[in-house]
PDB file of C-alpha atoms in Angstrom:
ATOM      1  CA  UNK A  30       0.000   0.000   0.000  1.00  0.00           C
ATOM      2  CA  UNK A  31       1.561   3.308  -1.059  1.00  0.00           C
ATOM      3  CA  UNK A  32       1.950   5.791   1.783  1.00  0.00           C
ATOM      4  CA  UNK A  33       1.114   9.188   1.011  1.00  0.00           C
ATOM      5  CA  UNK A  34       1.878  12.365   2.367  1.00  0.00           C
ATOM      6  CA  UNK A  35      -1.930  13.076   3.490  1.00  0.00           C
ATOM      7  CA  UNK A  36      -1.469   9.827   5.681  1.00  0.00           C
ATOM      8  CA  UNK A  37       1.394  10.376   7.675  1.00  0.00           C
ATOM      9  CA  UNK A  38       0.212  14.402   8.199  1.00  0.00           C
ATOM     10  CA  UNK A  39      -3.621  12.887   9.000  1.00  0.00           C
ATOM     11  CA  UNK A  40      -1.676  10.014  11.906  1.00  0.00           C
ATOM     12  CA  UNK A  41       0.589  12.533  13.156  1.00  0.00           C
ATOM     13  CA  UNK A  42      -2.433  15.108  14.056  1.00  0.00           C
ATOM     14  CA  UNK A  43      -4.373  12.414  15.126  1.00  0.00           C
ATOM     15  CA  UNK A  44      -1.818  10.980  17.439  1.00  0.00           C
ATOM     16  CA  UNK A  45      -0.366  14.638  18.589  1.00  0.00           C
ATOM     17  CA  UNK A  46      -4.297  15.167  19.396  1.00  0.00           C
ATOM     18  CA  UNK A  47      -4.800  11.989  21.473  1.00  0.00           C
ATOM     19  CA  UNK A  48      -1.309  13.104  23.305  1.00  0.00           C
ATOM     20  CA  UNK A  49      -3.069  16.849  24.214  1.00  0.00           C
ATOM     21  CA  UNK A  50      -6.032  14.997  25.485  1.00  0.00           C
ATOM     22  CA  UNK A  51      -4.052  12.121  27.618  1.00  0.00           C
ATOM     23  CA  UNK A  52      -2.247  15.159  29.530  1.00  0.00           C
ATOM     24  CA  UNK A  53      -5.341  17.756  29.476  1.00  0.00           C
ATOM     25  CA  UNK A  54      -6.657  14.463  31.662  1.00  0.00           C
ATOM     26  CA  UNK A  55      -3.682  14.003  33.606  1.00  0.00           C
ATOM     27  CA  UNK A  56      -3.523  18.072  34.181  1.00  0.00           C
ATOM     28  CA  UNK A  57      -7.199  18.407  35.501  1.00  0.00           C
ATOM     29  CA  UNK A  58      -6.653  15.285  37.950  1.00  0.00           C
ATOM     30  CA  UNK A  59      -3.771  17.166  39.276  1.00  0.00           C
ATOM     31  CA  UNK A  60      -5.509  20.200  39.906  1.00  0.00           C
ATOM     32  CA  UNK A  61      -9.152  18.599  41.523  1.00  0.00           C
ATOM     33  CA  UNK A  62      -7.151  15.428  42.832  1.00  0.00           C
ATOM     34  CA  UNK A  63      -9.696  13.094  41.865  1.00  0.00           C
ATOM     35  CA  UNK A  64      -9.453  10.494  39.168  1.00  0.00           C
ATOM     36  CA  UNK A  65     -12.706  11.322  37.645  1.00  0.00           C
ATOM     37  CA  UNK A  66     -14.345  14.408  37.428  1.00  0.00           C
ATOM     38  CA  UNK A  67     -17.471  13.582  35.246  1.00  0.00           C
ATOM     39  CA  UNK A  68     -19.634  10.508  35.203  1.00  0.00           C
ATOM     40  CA  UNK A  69     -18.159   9.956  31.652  1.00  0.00           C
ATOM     41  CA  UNK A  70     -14.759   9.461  32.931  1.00  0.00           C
ATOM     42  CA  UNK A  71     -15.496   6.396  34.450  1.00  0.00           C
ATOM     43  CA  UNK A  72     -18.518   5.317  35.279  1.00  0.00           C
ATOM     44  CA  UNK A  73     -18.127   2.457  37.564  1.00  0.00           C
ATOM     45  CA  UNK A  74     -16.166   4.250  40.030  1.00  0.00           C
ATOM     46  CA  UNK A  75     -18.583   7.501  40.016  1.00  0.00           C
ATOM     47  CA  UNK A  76     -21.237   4.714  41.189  1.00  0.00           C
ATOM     48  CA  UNK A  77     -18.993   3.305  43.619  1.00  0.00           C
ATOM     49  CA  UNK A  78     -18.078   6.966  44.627  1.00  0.00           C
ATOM     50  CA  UNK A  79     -21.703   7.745  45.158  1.00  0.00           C
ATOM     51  CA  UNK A  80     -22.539   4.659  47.120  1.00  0.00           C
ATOM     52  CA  UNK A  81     -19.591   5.485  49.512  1.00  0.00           C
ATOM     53  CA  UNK A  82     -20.425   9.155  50.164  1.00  0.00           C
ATOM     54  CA  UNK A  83     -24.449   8.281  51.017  1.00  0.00           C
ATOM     55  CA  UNK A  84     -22.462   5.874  53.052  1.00  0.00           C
ATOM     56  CA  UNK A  85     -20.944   8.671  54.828  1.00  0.00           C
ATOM     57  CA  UNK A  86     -24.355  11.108  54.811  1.00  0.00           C
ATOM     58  CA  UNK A  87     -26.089   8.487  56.374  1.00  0.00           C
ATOM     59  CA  UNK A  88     -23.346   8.225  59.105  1.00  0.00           C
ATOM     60  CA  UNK A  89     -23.539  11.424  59.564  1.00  0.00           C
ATOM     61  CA  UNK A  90     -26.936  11.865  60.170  1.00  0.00           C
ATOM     62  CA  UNK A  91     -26.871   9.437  62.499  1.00  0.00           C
ATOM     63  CA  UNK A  92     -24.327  10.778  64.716  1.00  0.00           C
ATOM     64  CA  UNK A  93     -26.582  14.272  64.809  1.00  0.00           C
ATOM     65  CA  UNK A  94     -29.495  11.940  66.126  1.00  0.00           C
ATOM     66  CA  UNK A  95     -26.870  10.669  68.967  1.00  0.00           C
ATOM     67  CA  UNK A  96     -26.356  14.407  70.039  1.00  0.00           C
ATOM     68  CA  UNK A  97     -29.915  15.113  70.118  1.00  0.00           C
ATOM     69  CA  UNK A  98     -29.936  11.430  72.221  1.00  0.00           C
ATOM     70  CA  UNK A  99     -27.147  13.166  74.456  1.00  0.00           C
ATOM     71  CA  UNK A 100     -28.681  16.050  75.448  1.00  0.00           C
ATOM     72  CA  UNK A 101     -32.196  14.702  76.159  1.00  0.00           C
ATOM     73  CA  UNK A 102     -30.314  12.116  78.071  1.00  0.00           C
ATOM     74  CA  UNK A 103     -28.269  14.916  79.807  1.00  0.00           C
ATOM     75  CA  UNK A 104     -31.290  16.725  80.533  1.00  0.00           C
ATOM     76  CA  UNK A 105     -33.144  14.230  82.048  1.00  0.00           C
ATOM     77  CA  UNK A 106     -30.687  13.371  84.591  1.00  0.00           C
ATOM     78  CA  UNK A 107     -29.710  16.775  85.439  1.00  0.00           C
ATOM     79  CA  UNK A 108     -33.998  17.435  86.068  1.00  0.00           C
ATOM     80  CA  UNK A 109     -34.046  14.031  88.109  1.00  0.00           C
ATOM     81  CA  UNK A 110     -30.691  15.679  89.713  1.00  0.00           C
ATOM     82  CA  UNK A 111     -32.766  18.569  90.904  1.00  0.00           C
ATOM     83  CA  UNK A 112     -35.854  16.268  91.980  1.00  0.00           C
ATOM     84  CA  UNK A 113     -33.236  14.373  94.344  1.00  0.00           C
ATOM     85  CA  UNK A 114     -32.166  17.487  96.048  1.00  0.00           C
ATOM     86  CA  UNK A 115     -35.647  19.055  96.433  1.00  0.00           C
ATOM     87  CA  UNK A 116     -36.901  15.072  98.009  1.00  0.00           C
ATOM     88  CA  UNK A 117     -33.830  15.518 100.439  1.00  0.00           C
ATOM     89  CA  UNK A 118     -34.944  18.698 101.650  1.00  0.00           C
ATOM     90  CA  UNK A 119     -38.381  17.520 102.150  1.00  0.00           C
ATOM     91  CA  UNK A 120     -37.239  14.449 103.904  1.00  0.00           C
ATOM     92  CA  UNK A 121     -35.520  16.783 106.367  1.00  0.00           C
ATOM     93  CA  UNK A 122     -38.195  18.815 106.700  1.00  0.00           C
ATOM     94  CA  UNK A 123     -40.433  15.277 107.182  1.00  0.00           C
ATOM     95  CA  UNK A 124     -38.240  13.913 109.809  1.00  0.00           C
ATOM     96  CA  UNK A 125     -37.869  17.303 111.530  1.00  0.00           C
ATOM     97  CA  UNK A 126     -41.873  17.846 111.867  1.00  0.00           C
ATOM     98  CA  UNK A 127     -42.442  14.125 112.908  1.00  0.00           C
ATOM     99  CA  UNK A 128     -40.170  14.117 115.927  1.00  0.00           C
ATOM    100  CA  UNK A 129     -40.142  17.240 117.087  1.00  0.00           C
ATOM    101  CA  UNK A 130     -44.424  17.017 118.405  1.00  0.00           C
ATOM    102  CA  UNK A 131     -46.349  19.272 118.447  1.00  0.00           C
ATOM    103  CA  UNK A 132     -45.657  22.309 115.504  1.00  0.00           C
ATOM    104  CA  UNK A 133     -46.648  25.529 116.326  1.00  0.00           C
ATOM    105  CA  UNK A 134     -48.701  27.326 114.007  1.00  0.00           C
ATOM    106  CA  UNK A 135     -45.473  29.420 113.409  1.00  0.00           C
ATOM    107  CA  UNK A 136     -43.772  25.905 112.527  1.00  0.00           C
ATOM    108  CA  UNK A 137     -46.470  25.039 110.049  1.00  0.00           C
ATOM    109  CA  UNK A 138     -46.391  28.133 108.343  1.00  0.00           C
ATOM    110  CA  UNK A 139     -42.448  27.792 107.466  1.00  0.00           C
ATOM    111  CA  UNK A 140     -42.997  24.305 106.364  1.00  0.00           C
ATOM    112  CA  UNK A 141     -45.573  25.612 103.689  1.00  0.00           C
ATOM    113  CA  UNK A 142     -43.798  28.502 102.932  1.00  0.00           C
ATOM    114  CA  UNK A 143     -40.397  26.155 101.884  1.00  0.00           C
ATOM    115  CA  UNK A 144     -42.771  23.280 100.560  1.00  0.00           C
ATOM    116  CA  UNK A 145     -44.602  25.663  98.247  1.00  0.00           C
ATOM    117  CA  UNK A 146     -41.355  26.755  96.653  1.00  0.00           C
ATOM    118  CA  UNK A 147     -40.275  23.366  96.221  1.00  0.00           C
ATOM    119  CA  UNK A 148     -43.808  22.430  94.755  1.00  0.00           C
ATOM    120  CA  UNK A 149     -42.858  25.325  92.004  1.00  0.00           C
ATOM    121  CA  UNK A 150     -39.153  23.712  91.204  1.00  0.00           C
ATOM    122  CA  UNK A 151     -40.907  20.130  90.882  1.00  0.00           C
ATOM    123  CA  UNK A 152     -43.189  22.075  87.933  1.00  0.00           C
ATOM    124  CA  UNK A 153     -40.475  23.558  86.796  1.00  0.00           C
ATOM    125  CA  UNK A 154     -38.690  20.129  86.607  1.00  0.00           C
ATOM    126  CA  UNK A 155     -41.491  18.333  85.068  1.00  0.00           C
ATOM    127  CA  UNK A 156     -41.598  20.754  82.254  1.00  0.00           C
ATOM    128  CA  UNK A 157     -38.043  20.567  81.189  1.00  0.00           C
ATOM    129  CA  UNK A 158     -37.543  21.270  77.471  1.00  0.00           C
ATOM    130  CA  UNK A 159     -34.459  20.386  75.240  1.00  0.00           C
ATOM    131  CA  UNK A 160     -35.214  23.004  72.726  1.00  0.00           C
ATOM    132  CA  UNK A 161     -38.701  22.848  71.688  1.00  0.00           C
ATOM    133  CA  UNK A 162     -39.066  19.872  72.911  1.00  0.00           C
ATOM    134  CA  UNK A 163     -40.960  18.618  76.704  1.00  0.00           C
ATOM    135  CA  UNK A 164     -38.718  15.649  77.836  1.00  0.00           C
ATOM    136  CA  UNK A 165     -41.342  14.186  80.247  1.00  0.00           C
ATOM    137  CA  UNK A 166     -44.304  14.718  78.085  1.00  0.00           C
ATOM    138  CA  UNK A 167     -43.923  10.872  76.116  1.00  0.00           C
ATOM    139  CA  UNK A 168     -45.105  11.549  72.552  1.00  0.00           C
ATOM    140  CA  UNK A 169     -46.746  14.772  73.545  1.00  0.00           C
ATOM    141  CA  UNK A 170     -42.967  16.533  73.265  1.00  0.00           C
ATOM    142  CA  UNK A 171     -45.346  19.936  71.889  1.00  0.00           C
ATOM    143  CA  UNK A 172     -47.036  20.135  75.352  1.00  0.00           C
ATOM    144  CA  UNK A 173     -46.020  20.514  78.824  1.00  0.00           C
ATOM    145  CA  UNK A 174     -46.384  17.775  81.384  1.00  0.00           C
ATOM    146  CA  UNK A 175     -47.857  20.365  83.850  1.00  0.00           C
ATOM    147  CA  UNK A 176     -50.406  22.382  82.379  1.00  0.00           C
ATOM    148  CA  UNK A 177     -50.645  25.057  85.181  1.00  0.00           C
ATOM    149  CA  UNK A 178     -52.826  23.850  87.139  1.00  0.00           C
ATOM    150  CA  UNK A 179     -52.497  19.446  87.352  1.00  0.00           C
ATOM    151  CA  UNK A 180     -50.105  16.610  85.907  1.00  0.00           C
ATOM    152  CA  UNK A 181     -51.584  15.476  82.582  1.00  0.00           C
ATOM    153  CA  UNK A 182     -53.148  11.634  82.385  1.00  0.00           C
ATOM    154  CA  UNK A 183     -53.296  11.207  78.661  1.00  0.00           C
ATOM    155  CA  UNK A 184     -51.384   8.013  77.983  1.00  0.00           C
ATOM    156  CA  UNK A 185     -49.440   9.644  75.732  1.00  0.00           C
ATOM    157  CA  UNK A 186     -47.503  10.936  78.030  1.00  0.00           C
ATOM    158  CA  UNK A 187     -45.782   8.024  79.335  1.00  0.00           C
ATOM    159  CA  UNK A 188     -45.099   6.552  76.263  1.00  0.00           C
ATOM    160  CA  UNK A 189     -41.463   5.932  75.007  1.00  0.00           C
ATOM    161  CA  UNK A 190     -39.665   8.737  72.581  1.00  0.00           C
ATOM    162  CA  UNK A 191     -37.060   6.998  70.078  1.00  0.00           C
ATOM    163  CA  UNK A 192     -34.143   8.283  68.051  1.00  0.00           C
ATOM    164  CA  UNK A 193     -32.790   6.423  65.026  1.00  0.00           C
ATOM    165  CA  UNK A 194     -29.415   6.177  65.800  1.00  0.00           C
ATOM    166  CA  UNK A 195     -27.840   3.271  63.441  1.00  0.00           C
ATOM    167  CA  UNK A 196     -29.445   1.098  60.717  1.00  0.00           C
ATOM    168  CA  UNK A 197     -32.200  -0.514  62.117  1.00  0.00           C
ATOM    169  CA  UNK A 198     -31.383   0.206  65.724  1.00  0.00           C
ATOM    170  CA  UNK A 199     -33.383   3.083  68.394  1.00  0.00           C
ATOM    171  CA  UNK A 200     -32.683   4.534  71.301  1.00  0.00           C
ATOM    172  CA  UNK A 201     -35.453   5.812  74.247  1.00  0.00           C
ATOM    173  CA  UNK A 202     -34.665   9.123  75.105  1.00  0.00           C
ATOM    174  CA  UNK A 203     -37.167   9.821  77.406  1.00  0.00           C
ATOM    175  CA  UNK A 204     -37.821   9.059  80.730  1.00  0.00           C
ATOM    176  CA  UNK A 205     -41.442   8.470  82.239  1.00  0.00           C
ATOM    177  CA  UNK A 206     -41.605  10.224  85.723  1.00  0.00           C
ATOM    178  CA  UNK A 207     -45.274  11.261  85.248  1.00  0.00           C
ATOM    179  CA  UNK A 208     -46.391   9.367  88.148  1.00  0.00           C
ATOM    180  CA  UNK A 209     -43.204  10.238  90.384  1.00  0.00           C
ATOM    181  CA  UNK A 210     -43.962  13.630  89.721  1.00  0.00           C
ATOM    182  CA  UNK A 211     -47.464  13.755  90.165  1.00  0.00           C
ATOM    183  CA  UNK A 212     -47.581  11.719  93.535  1.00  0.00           C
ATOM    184  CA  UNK A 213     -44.865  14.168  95.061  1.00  0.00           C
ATOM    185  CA  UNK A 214     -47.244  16.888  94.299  1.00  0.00           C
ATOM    186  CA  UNK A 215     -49.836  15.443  95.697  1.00  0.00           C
ATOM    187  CA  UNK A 216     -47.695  14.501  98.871  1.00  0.00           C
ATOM    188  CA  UNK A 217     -46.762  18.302  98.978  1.00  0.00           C
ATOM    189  CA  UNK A 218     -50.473  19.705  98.585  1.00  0.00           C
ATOM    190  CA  UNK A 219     -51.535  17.043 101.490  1.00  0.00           C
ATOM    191  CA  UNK A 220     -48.979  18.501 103.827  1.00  0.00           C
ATOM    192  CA  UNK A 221     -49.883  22.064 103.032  1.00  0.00           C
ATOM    193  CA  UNK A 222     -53.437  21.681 103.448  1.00  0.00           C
ATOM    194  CA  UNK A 223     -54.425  19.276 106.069  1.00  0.00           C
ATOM    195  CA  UNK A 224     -51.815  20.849 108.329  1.00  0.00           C
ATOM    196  CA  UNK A 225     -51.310  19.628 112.082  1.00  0.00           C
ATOM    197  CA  UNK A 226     -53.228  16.593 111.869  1.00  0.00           C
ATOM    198  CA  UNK A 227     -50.939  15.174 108.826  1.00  0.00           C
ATOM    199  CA  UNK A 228     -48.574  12.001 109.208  1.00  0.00           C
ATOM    200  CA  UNK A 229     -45.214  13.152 108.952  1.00  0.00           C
ATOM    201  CA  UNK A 230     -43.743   9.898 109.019  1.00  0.00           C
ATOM    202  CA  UNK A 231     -46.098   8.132 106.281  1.00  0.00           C
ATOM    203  CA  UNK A 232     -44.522  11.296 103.976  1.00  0.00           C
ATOM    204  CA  UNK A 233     -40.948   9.958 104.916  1.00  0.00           C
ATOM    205  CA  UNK A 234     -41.978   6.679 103.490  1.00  0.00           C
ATOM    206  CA  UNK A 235     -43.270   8.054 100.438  1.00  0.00           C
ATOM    207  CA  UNK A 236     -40.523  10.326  99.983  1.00  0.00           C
ATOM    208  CA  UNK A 237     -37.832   7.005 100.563  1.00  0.00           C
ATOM    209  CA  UNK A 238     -39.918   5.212  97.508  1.00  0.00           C
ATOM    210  CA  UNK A 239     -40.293   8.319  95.320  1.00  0.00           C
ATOM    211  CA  UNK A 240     -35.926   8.771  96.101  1.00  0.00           C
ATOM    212  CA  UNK A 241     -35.474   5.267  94.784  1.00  0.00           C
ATOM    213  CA  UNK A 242     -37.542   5.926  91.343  1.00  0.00           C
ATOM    214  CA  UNK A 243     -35.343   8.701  91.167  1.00  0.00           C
ATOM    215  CA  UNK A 244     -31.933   6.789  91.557  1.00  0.00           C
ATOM    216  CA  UNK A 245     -33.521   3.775  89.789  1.00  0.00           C
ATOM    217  CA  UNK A 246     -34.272   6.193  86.273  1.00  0.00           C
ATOM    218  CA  UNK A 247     -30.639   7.891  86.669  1.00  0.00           C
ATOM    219  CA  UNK A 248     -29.185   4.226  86.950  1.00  0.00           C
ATOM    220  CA  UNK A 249     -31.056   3.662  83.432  1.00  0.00           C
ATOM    221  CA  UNK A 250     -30.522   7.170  82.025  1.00  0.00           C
ATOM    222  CA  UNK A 251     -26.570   5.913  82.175  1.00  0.00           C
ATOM    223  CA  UNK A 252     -26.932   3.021  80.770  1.00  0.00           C
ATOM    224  CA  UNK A 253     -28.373   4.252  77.959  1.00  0.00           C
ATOM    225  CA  UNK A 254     -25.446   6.982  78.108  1.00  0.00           C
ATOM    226  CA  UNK A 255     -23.141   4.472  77.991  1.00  0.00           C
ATOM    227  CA  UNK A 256     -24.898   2.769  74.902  1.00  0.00           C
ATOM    228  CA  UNK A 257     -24.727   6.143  73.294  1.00  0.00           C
ATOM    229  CA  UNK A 258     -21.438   6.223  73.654  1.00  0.00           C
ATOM    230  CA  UNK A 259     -20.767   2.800  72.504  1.00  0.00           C
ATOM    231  CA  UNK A 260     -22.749   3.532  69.255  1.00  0.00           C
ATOM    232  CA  UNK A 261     -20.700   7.210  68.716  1.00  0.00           C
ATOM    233  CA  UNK A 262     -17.617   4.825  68.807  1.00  0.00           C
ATOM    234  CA  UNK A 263     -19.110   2.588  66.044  1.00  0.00           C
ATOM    235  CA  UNK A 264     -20.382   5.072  63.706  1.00  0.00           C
ATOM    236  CA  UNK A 265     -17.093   6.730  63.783  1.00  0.00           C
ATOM    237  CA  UNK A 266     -15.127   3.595  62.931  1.00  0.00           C
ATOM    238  CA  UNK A 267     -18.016   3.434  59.998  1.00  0.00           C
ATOM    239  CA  UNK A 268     -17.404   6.668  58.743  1.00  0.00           C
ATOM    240  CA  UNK A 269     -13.619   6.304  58.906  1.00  0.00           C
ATOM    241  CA  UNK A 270     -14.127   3.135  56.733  1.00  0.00           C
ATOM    242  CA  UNK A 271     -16.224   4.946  54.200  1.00  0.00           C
ATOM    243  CA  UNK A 272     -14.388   7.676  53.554  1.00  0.00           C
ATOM    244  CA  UNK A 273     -10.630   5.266  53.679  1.00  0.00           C
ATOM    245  CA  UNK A 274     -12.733   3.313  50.601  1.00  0.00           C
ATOM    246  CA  UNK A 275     -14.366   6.749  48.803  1.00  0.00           C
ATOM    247  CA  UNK A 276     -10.608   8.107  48.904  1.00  0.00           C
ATOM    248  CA  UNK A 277      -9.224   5.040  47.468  1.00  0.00           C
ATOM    249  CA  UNK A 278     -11.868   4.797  45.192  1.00  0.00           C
ATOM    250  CA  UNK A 279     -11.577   8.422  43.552  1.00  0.00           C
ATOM    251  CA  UNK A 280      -8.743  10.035  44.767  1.00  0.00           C
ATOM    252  CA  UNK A 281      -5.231  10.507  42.795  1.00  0.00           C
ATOM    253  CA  UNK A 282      -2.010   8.846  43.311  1.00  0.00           C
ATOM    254  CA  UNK A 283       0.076  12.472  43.186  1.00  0.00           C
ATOM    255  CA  UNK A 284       3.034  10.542  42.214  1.00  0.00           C
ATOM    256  CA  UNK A 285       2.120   8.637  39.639  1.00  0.00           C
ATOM    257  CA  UNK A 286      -0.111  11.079  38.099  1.00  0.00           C
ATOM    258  CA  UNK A 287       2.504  13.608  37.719  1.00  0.00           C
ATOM    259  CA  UNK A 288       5.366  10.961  36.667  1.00  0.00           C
ATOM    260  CA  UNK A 289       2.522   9.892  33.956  1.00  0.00           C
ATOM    261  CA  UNK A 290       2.254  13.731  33.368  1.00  0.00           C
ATOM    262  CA  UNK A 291       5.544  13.856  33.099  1.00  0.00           C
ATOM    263  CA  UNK A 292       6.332  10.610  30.941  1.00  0.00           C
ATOM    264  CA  UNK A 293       3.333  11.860  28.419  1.00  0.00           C
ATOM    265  CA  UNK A 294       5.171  15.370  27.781  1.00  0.00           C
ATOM    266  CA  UNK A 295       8.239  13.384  26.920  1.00  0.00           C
ATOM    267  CA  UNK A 296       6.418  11.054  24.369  1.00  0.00           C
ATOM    268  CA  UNK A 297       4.682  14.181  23.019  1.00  0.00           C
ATOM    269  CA  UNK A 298       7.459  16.421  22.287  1.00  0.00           C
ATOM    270  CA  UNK A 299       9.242  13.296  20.807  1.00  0.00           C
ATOM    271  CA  UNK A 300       6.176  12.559  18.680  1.00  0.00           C
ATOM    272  CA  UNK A 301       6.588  16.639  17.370  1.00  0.00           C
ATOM    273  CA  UNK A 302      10.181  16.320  16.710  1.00  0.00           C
ATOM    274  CA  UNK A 303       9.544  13.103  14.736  1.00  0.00           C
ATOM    275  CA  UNK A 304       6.702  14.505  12.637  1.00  0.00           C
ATOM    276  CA  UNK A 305       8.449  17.697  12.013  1.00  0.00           C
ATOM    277  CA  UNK A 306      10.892  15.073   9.625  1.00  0.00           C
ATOM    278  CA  UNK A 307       8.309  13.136   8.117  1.00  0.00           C
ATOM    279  CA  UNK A 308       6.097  15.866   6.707  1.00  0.00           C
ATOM    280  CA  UNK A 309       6.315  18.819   4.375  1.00  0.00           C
ATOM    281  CA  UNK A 310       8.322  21.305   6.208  1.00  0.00           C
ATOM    282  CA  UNK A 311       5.263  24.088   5.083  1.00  0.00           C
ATOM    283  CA  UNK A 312       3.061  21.886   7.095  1.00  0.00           C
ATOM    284  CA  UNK A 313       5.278  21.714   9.913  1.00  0.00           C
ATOM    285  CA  UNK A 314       5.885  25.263   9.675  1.00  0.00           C
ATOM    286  CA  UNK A 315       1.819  25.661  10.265  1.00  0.00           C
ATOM    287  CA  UNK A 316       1.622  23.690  12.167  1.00  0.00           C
ATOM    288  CA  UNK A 317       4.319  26.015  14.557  1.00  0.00           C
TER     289      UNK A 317
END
């Protein structure tokens, strides 16, 4: 077959164009890092690339549910915290008015004065919020476990709040003290209103049992800290994983890609130099 000058001018532009695009390739990996940069470039590891990085949403996600675990967790114990101190100080004040006789109507007045303030902080308690959200209300996280004037009954309030926190698995946030709550109140009204003739030391047993429900929820309230915790460990060894395989699935070798860079500028200025004997020296001059 006869070689003609058209020929060898037509292979060199077509290999001297295939050289431009090899390095205009090489050239934008070096400058974004990644081996592809559109879905055309390869599109098995784009999918793969995709698959790892929803991989890595999801995780994340996740570990925003375990901080919103974390504080209602937090919260809760802190309020139960506060009920424990104010059940202390009513104990004293129990155990002070049961041995001491008689109470003076002087006596009785401080007693309600200090138990009506500690009535208010047990409210208070019940109606802790994590932002918008009323911890001790069950479902009913819009609306306040005291409503001003009594403990709501609605079964919705004692039942369990979950948070997704891994595929598949939930975690209860909340912590049902509705009756705890509403039986210290109750407790606290009696002694306020029915005044000298009240047991003193039937309250001390009431306050003992309502003391335990209140070390008994923070006992659970850490476990289910600690699970938290256990979980934040395992979503960040899942997220480490992810993103170890995304980066090895998309990102550059720096040193090969520039000594490929490197090796292709070579083989293109030799490919030039060769040309520039083969052809016309008009074309080559255009060509220039």
């Amino acid at each position: 077959m006869r070689v003609t000058q058209s020929m060898l001018s037509n292979n060199m532009l077509r290999n001297l164009s295939s050289s431009y695009n090899k390095m205009g390739v090489l050239q934008e990996q070096l400058n974004t890092g990644k081996k592809v940069n559109r879905p055309s470039d390869d599109p098995v590891v784009v999918m793969k690339s995709l698959g790892y990085g929803m991989t890595v949403d999801k995780v994340g996600q996740y570990q925003k549910n375990l901080g919103e675990v974390n504080n209602w967790l937090d919260s809760s114990d802190d309020a139960l915290d506060g009920v424990g101190q104010v059940l202390h100080r009513a104990k004293e004040l129990a155990t002070n008015a049961a041995n001491s006789g008689a109470m003076t109507p002087g006596d009785r007045d401080k007693i309600k004065i200090e138990l009506e303030q500690m009535q208010k902080q047990l409210q208070d308690l019940a109606n802790t919020k994590v932002g918008d959200k009323y911890i001790f209300s069950g479902t009913m996280t819009d609306k306040p476990l005291f409503n001003g004037t009594s403990y709501e009954t609605d079964a919705a309030f004692g039942k369990n709040v979950e948070i997704e926190v891994f595929d598949g698995v939930n975690l209860r946030v909340n912590t049902d003290a509705r009756k705890m709550f509403e039986e210290i109140d109750v407790l606290f009204e009696r002694i306020k209103t029915e005044g000298e003739g009240f047991d003193f030391s039937g309250a001390i047993s009431i306050i003992d049992r309502n003391m335990d429900i209140v070390l008994t929820n923070r006992a659970d309230i850490g476990a289910r800290s600690n699970r938290s915790e256990l979980m934040h460990n395992r979503l960040e060894m899942q997220e480490g994983a992810a993103k170890k395989q995304r980066s090895e699935n998309e990102d550059i070798d720096y040193e090969v890609v520039i000594t490929e860079l490197i090796t292709s500028e070579s083989i293109h200025r030799a490919a030039l130099s060769v040309g520039a004997r083969i052809i016309q020296p008009s074309l080559v001059d255009f060509l220039r």
